[in-house]
Amino acid sequence: MRIHHINCGSMRPIEDEDGASLPTVCHCLLIETDRDGLVLVDTGLGTADVTMPERTLSQEFVGRAQPVLDLDETALHQIKALGHDPGDVRHIVLTHLDIDHSGGLPDFPEARVHLLDAEQRAGLAATGSHPEDRVRYRPAHWAHQPVWQTYTPSAAGAGEAWFGFDAVRPLEGLDAEIALIPLGGHTAGHSAVAVRDGDRWLLHCGDAYYFHHELDPDRPRGHPGMDLLQQITEVDRPLRLANHARLRELVRLHGEEVTVFASHDPWELARLRS
């Protein structure tokens, strides 16, 4: 199995504590498997988002995120650049359905889309009580009626354990060791995605956190702009913050076994690509 860390959408630059500035990213995974074809973890922005943003992206998102809208950054074009047929993408595993995670779904209409049931229900409703719902969930991204594969997590403490977290695995139709790890707070059915990479695990945390220093086990600290965005988009603050603490503990106890990263931190992406 070979895993590629790809950026499927550059957005508004942010600065780190040293004043260095980099564009935020949509960190996705492209996984070449032995039996399951190609698997995508999240899809970033898709080709329609780049070519017809007025139809698929909200004005609020464009103003807030300032996406670059580069066709070469879409998963479809990157898969072609790696020499693969986009039709070989048989599975897409989503952390959640936010606009900048689901935009590439229409580019792979035959792929089976794996996610938590609560997230799919919230996304398809698209008119929920949370004021962000109309910004974050874009029906154009699933107007092609994807092949949904949804999962309901077991009751707390009753699911399969993964480093102290409940895990949903195996995923239907997938032989590769990939699991959904429920991490609520950002959206109704947000999850991380764990992928076995040889003798280690990768944990794609989606938007469970935004900035790498949030998970520093000794001196956690946020980023002013990113902290504000997390607060604007959260649906359950106590749960989100509790999951921050659980992830810090995971890094402290199992950092040699699990590589943890989030969707939008450009420094994490650069480190994992090096």
Tab-separated table of C-alpha atoms in Angstrom:
chain	number	residue	atom	x	y	z
A	1	MET	CA	0.000	0.000	0.000
A	2	ARG	CA	1.298	3.455	-0.903
A	3	ILE	CA	-0.028	6.664	0.657
A	4	HIS	CA	0.224	10.131	-0.900
A	5	HIS	CA	-0.329	13.321	1.108
A	6	ILE	CA	-1.931	15.799	-1.297
A	7	ASN	CA	-3.259	19.345	-1.027
A	8	CYS	CA	-6.646	19.621	-2.716
A	9	GLY	CA	-7.219	23.328	-2.177
A	10	SER	CA	-4.967	26.181	-1.064
A	11	MET	CA	-6.757	28.899	0.872
A	12	ARG	CA	-6.151	32.032	2.968
A	13	PRO	CA	-2.558	32.256	4.289
A	14	ILE	CA	-1.901	32.092	8.018
A	15	GLU	CA	1.154	32.919	10.098
A	16	ASP	CA	2.851	30.733	12.679
A	17	GLU	CA	4.288	32.017	15.950
A	18	ASP	CA	7.534	32.986	14.193
A	19	GLY	CA	5.755	35.132	11.628
A	20	ALA	CA	6.220	32.694	8.742
A	21	SER	CA	3.188	32.675	6.454
A	22	LEU	CA	1.829	29.784	4.386
A	23	PRO	CA	-1.499	29.189	2.624
A	24	THR	CA	-3.847	26.928	4.523
A	25	VAL	CA	-4.474	23.631	2.759
A	26	CYS	CA	-7.031	20.882	2.223
A	27	HIS	CA	-4.891	17.929	3.281
A	28	CYS	CA	-6.215	14.734	1.707
A	29	LEU	CA	-4.833	11.227	1.347
A	30	LEU	CA	-4.635	9.205	-1.833
A	31	ILE	CA	-4.103	5.543	-0.976
A	32	GLU	CA	-2.980	2.974	-3.532
A	33	THR	CA	-4.180	-0.388	-2.225
A	34	ASP	CA	-3.506	-3.951	-3.315
A	35	ARG	CA	-7.153	-5.027	-3.522
A	36	ASP	CA	-9.375	-1.955	-3.190
A	37	GLY	CA	-8.136	0.232	-6.032
A	38	LEU	CA	-7.570	3.863	-5.122
A	39	VAL	CA	-8.994	5.255	-1.874
A	40	LEU	CA	-9.353	8.961	-1.092
A	41	VAL	CA	-9.569	10.318	2.437
A	42	ASP	CA	-11.469	13.595	1.976
A	43	THR	CA	-11.644	15.267	-1.441
A	44	GLY	CA	-10.965	18.975	-0.886
A	45	LEU	CA	-12.294	21.276	-3.599
A	46	GLY	CA	-13.433	19.715	-6.846
A	47	THR	CA	-13.244	20.690	-10.502
A	48	ALA	CA	-16.707	22.307	-10.472
A	49	ASP	CA	-15.696	24.398	-7.454
A	50	VAL	CA	-12.753	25.737	-9.449
A	51	THR	CA	-14.515	26.284	-12.769
A	52	MET	CA	-17.977	27.314	-11.509
A	53	PRO	CA	-17.512	28.562	-7.930
A	54	GLU	CA	-20.623	30.706	-8.144
A	55	ARG	CA	-22.695	27.518	-8.468
A	56	THR	CA	-21.053	25.256	-5.919
A	57	LEU	CA	-19.357	27.460	-3.310
A	58	SER	CA	-21.101	29.903	-0.997
A	59	GLN	CA	-20.163	33.589	-1.021
A	60	GLU	CA	-19.510	33.338	2.707
A	61	PHE	CA	-17.003	30.534	2.194
A	62	VAL	CA	-15.203	32.299	-0.644
A	63	GLY	CA	-14.907	35.475	1.404
A	64	ARG	CA	-13.790	33.670	4.527
A	65	ALA	CA	-11.433	31.082	3.018
A	66	GLN	CA	-10.198	32.953	-0.087
A	67	PRO	CA	-9.611	29.726	-2.065
A	68	VAL	CA	-6.996	29.853	-4.820
A	69	LEU	CA	-9.170	27.757	-7.178
A	70	ASP	CA	-6.425	25.945	-9.071
A	71	LEU	CA	-7.484	22.979	-11.247
A	72	ASP	CA	-4.067	21.370	-10.772
A	73	GLU	CA	-4.787	21.088	-7.036
A	74	THR	CA	-7.994	19.088	-7.445
A	75	ALA	CA	-7.797	15.412	-6.555
A	76	LEU	CA	-8.915	14.488	-10.080
A	77	HIS	CA	-5.986	16.279	-11.718
A	78	GLN	CA	-3.455	15.098	-9.141
A	79	ILE	CA	-4.535	11.485	-9.630
A	80	LYS	CA	-4.040	11.879	-13.381
A	81	ALA	CA	-0.641	13.512	-12.809
A	82	LEU	CA	0.418	10.443	-10.793
A	83	GLY	CA	-0.448	8.250	-13.766
A	84	HIS	CA	-3.686	6.800	-12.433
A	85	ASP	CA	-7.143	6.548	-13.939
A	86	PRO	CA	-9.617	8.556	-11.800
A	87	GLY	CA	-12.102	5.768	-12.459
A	88	ASP	CA	-9.962	3.571	-10.221
A	89	VAL	CA	-11.062	5.605	-7.175
A	90	ARG	CA	-13.422	3.025	-5.722
A	91	HIS	CA	-13.772	4.372	-2.173
A	92	ILE	CA	-13.869	7.818	-0.553
A	93	VAL	CA	-13.677	8.037	3.234
A	94	LEU	CA	-14.852	11.387	4.610
A	95	THR	CA	-14.090	13.062	7.906
A	96	HIS	CA	-17.218	15.165	7.325
A	97	LEU	CA	-19.218	16.886	4.589
A	98	ASP	CA	-18.035	20.479	4.927
A	99	ILE	CA	-17.701	22.357	1.665
A	100	ASP	CA	-13.899	22.066	1.525
A	101	HIS	CA	-13.886	18.327	2.259
A	102	SER	CA	-16.626	17.110	-0.087
A	103	GLY	CA	-16.092	19.266	-3.173
A	104	GLY	CA	-14.396	16.505	-5.125
A	105	LEU	CA	-17.216	13.975	-4.736
A	106	PRO	CA	-18.771	14.696	-8.173
A	107	ASP	CA	-15.406	13.983	-9.828
A	108	PHE	CA	-15.656	10.332	-8.715
A	109	PRO	CA	-19.333	9.479	-9.213
A	110	GLU	CA	-18.875	5.699	-8.997
A	111	ALA	CA	-16.950	5.688	-5.721
A	112	ARG	CA	-18.533	4.396	-2.533
A	113	VAL	CA	-18.576	7.225	0.041
A	114	HIS	CA	-17.970	6.186	3.661
A	115	LEU	CA	-18.943	8.463	6.572
A	116	LEU	CA	-20.889	8.523	9.817
A	117	ASP	CA	-24.666	8.396	9.518
A	118	ALA	CA	-25.188	11.569	11.586
A	119	GLU	CA	-23.004	13.533	9.189
A	120	GLN	CA	-24.776	12.300	6.087
A	121	ARG	CA	-28.170	13.150	7.565
A	122	ALA	CA	-27.016	16.661	8.532
A	123	GLY	CA	-25.471	17.274	5.138
A	124	LEU	CA	-28.457	16.112	3.131
A	125	ALA	CA	-30.812	18.205	5.265
A	126	ALA	CA	-28.610	21.269	4.536
A	127	THR	CA	-31.078	23.491	6.369
A	128	GLY	CA	-30.321	22.542	9.938
A	129	SER	CA	-30.703	24.758	12.955
A	130	HIS	CA	-27.006	25.648	13.130
A	131	PRO	CA	-26.380	28.957	11.286
A	132	GLU	CA	-23.336	27.483	9.556
A	133	ASP	CA	-25.287	24.672	7.879
A	134	ARG	CA	-26.172	26.681	4.773
A	135	VAL	CA	-22.528	27.723	4.398
A	136	ARG	CA	-20.831	24.416	5.116
A	137	TYR	CA	-23.137	21.950	3.339
A	138	ARG	CA	-23.448	22.371	-0.445
A	139	PRO	CA	-26.056	20.123	-2.113
A	140	ALA	CA	-24.263	20.522	-5.465
A	141	HIS	CA	-21.517	18.303	-4.084
A	142	TRP	CA	-23.852	15.311	-3.865
A	143	ALA	CA	-26.439	16.138	-6.546
A	144	HIS	CA	-25.062	13.162	-8.507
A	145	GLN	CA	-26.453	10.905	-5.749
A	146	PRO	CA	-23.312	9.152	-4.523
A	147	VAL	CA	-23.215	5.576	-3.353
A	148	TRP	CA	-23.383	6.339	0.372
A	149	GLN	CA	-22.071	3.876	2.963
A	150	THR	CA	-22.958	5.174	6.406
A	151	TYR	CA	-22.103	3.930	9.876
A	152	THR	CA	-23.583	4.419	13.331
A	153	PRO	CA	-20.942	4.343	16.102
A	154	SER	CA	-21.431	1.894	18.915
A	155	ALA	CA	-22.507	3.177	22.292
A	156	ALA	CA	-19.652	4.638	24.311
A	157	GLY	CA	-17.390	1.893	25.516
A	158	ALA	CA	-19.074	-0.784	23.395
A	159	GLY	CA	-17.202	-0.311	20.121
A	160	GLU	CA	-13.899	-1.710	19.002
A	161	ALA	CA	-11.056	0.056	20.782
A	162	TRP	CA	-8.340	1.949	18.892
A	163	PHE	CA	-5.747	3.464	21.273
A	164	GLY	CA	-8.552	4.207	23.718
A	165	PHE	CA	-10.951	5.590	21.101
A	166	ASP	CA	-14.035	3.858	19.738
A	167	ALA	CA	-13.497	2.803	16.132
A	168	VAL	CA	-15.790	1.871	13.265
A	169	ARG	CA	-14.069	-0.882	11.280
A	170	PRO	CA	-13.846	-2.722	9.008
A	171	LEU	CA	-15.394	-0.423	6.416
A	172	GLU	CA	-17.779	-2.092	4.002
A	173	GLY	CA	-16.014	-3.439	0.925
A	174	LEU	CA	-12.558	-2.371	2.066
A	175	ASP	CA	-9.787	-4.816	2.900
A	176	ALA	CA	-7.306	-2.064	3.753
A	177	GLU	CA	-6.935	-1.232	7.449
A	178	ILE	CA	-8.919	2.005	7.501
A	179	ALA	CA	-11.211	3.027	10.355
A	180	LEU	CA	-13.562	5.868	11.212
A	181	ILE	CA	-12.832	7.307	14.676
A	182	PRO	CA	-15.805	9.401	15.892
A	183	LEU	CA	-14.565	12.861	16.989
A	184	GLY	CA	-17.604	15.084	17.329
A	185	GLY	CA	-17.889	18.754	18.104
A	186	HIS	CA	-17.065	20.418	14.795
A	187	THR	CA	-20.073	18.931	12.978
A	188	ALA	CA	-22.854	16.531	13.902
A	189	GLY	CA	-21.043	13.450	12.645
A	190	HIS	CA	-17.423	14.478	12.398
A	191	SER	CA	-14.830	11.716	12.567
A	192	ALA	CA	-11.129	11.147	12.146
A	193	VAL	CA	-9.846	8.527	9.715
A	194	ALA	CA	-7.172	6.063	10.852
A	195	VAL	CA	-5.050	4.388	8.183
A	196	ARG	CA	-2.541	1.630	8.822
A	197	ASP	CA	0.806	2.562	7.262
A	198	GLY	CA	3.205	-0.347	7.749
A	199	ASP	CA	4.052	-0.596	11.440
A	200	ARG	CA	2.468	2.791	12.246
A	201	TRP	CA	-0.908	4.469	11.987
A	202	LEU	CA	-1.850	7.763	10.364
A	203	LEU	CA	-4.740	9.635	11.972
A	204	HIS	CA	-6.337	12.212	9.690
A	205	CYS	CA	-8.252	14.347	12.172
A	206	GLY	CA	-10.178	16.444	9.670
A	207	ASP	CA	-11.309	19.596	11.482
A	208	ALA	CA	-11.142	18.153	14.997
A	209	TYR	CA	-8.394	20.772	15.459
A	210	TYR	CA	-6.811	23.335	13.109
A	211	PHE	CA	-3.269	24.209	14.258
A	212	HIS	CA	-0.460	21.829	15.227
A	213	HIS	CA	0.390	23.545	18.512
A	214	GLU	CA	-3.105	22.765	19.804
A	215	LEU	CA	-1.913	19.188	20.342
A	216	ASP	CA	1.345	20.028	22.079
A	217	PRO	CA	1.063	17.773	25.162
A	218	ASP	CA	3.231	20.066	27.310
A	219	ARG	CA	2.179	23.577	26.272
A	220	PRO	CA	-0.889	23.538	24.024
A	221	ARG	CA	-1.696	26.814	22.338
A	222	GLY	CA	-3.978	27.864	19.553
A	223	HIS	CA	-3.863	30.291	16.670
A	224	PRO	CA	-6.002	33.444	17.054
A	225	GLY	CA	-7.570	33.354	13.597
A	226	MET	CA	-8.024	29.615	13.503
A	227	ASP	CA	-9.428	29.555	17.044
A	228	LEU	CA	-12.094	32.054	16.000
A	229	LEU	CA	-13.016	29.963	12.974
A	230	GLN	CA	-13.330	26.838	15.123
A	231	GLN	CA	-15.697	28.662	17.442
A	232	ILE	CA	-17.820	29.954	14.560
A	233	THR	CA	-18.203	26.507	13.006
A	234	GLU	CA	-18.492	24.263	16.082
A	235	VAL	CA	-21.757	22.542	16.982
A	236	ASP	CA	-20.686	21.309	20.439
A	237	ARG	CA	-17.883	23.225	22.169
A	238	PRO	CA	-17.461	20.992	25.251
A	239	LEU	CA	-17.215	17.910	23.043
A	240	ARG	CA	-14.771	19.589	20.658
A	241	LEU	CA	-12.499	20.697	23.494
A	242	ALA	CA	-12.734	17.299	25.180
A	243	ASN	CA	-11.544	15.704	21.946
A	244	HIS	CA	-8.611	18.143	21.848
A	245	ALA	CA	-7.595	16.811	25.253
A	246	ARG	CA	-8.003	13.200	24.122
A	247	LEU	CA	-5.847	13.835	21.047
A	248	ARG	CA	-3.140	15.468	23.150
A	249	GLU	CA	-3.119	12.393	25.355
A	250	LEU	CA	-2.866	10.187	22.271
A	251	VAL	CA	0.184	12.145	21.100
A	252	ARG	CA	1.746	12.004	24.559
A	253	LEU	CA	1.267	8.269	25.061
A	254	HIS	CA	1.416	6.912	21.513
A	255	GLY	CA	3.261	9.485	19.427
A	256	GLU	CA	5.733	6.809	18.329
A	257	GLU	CA	2.917	4.653	16.967
A	258	VAL	CA	0.442	7.200	15.578
A	259	THR	CA	1.084	10.232	13.356
A	260	VAL	CA	-1.659	12.782	13.987
A	261	PHE	CA	-2.513	15.617	11.585
A	262	ALA	CA	-5.435	17.839	10.636
A	263	SER	CA	-6.870	19.102	7.366
A	264	HIS	CA	-5.785	22.707	7.130
A	265	ASP	CA	-2.375	23.048	8.803
A	266	PRO	CA	0.241	23.660	6.059
A	267	TRP	CA	3.191	22.901	8.353
A	268	GLU	CA	1.892	19.409	9.082
A	269	LEU	CA	1.434	18.746	5.367
A	270	ALA	CA	4.961	19.950	4.585
A	271	ARG	CA	6.405	17.715	7.333
A	272	LEU	CA	4.576	14.617	6.095
A	273	ARG	CA	5.604	15.250	2.494
A	274	SER	CA	9.300	15.610	3.347
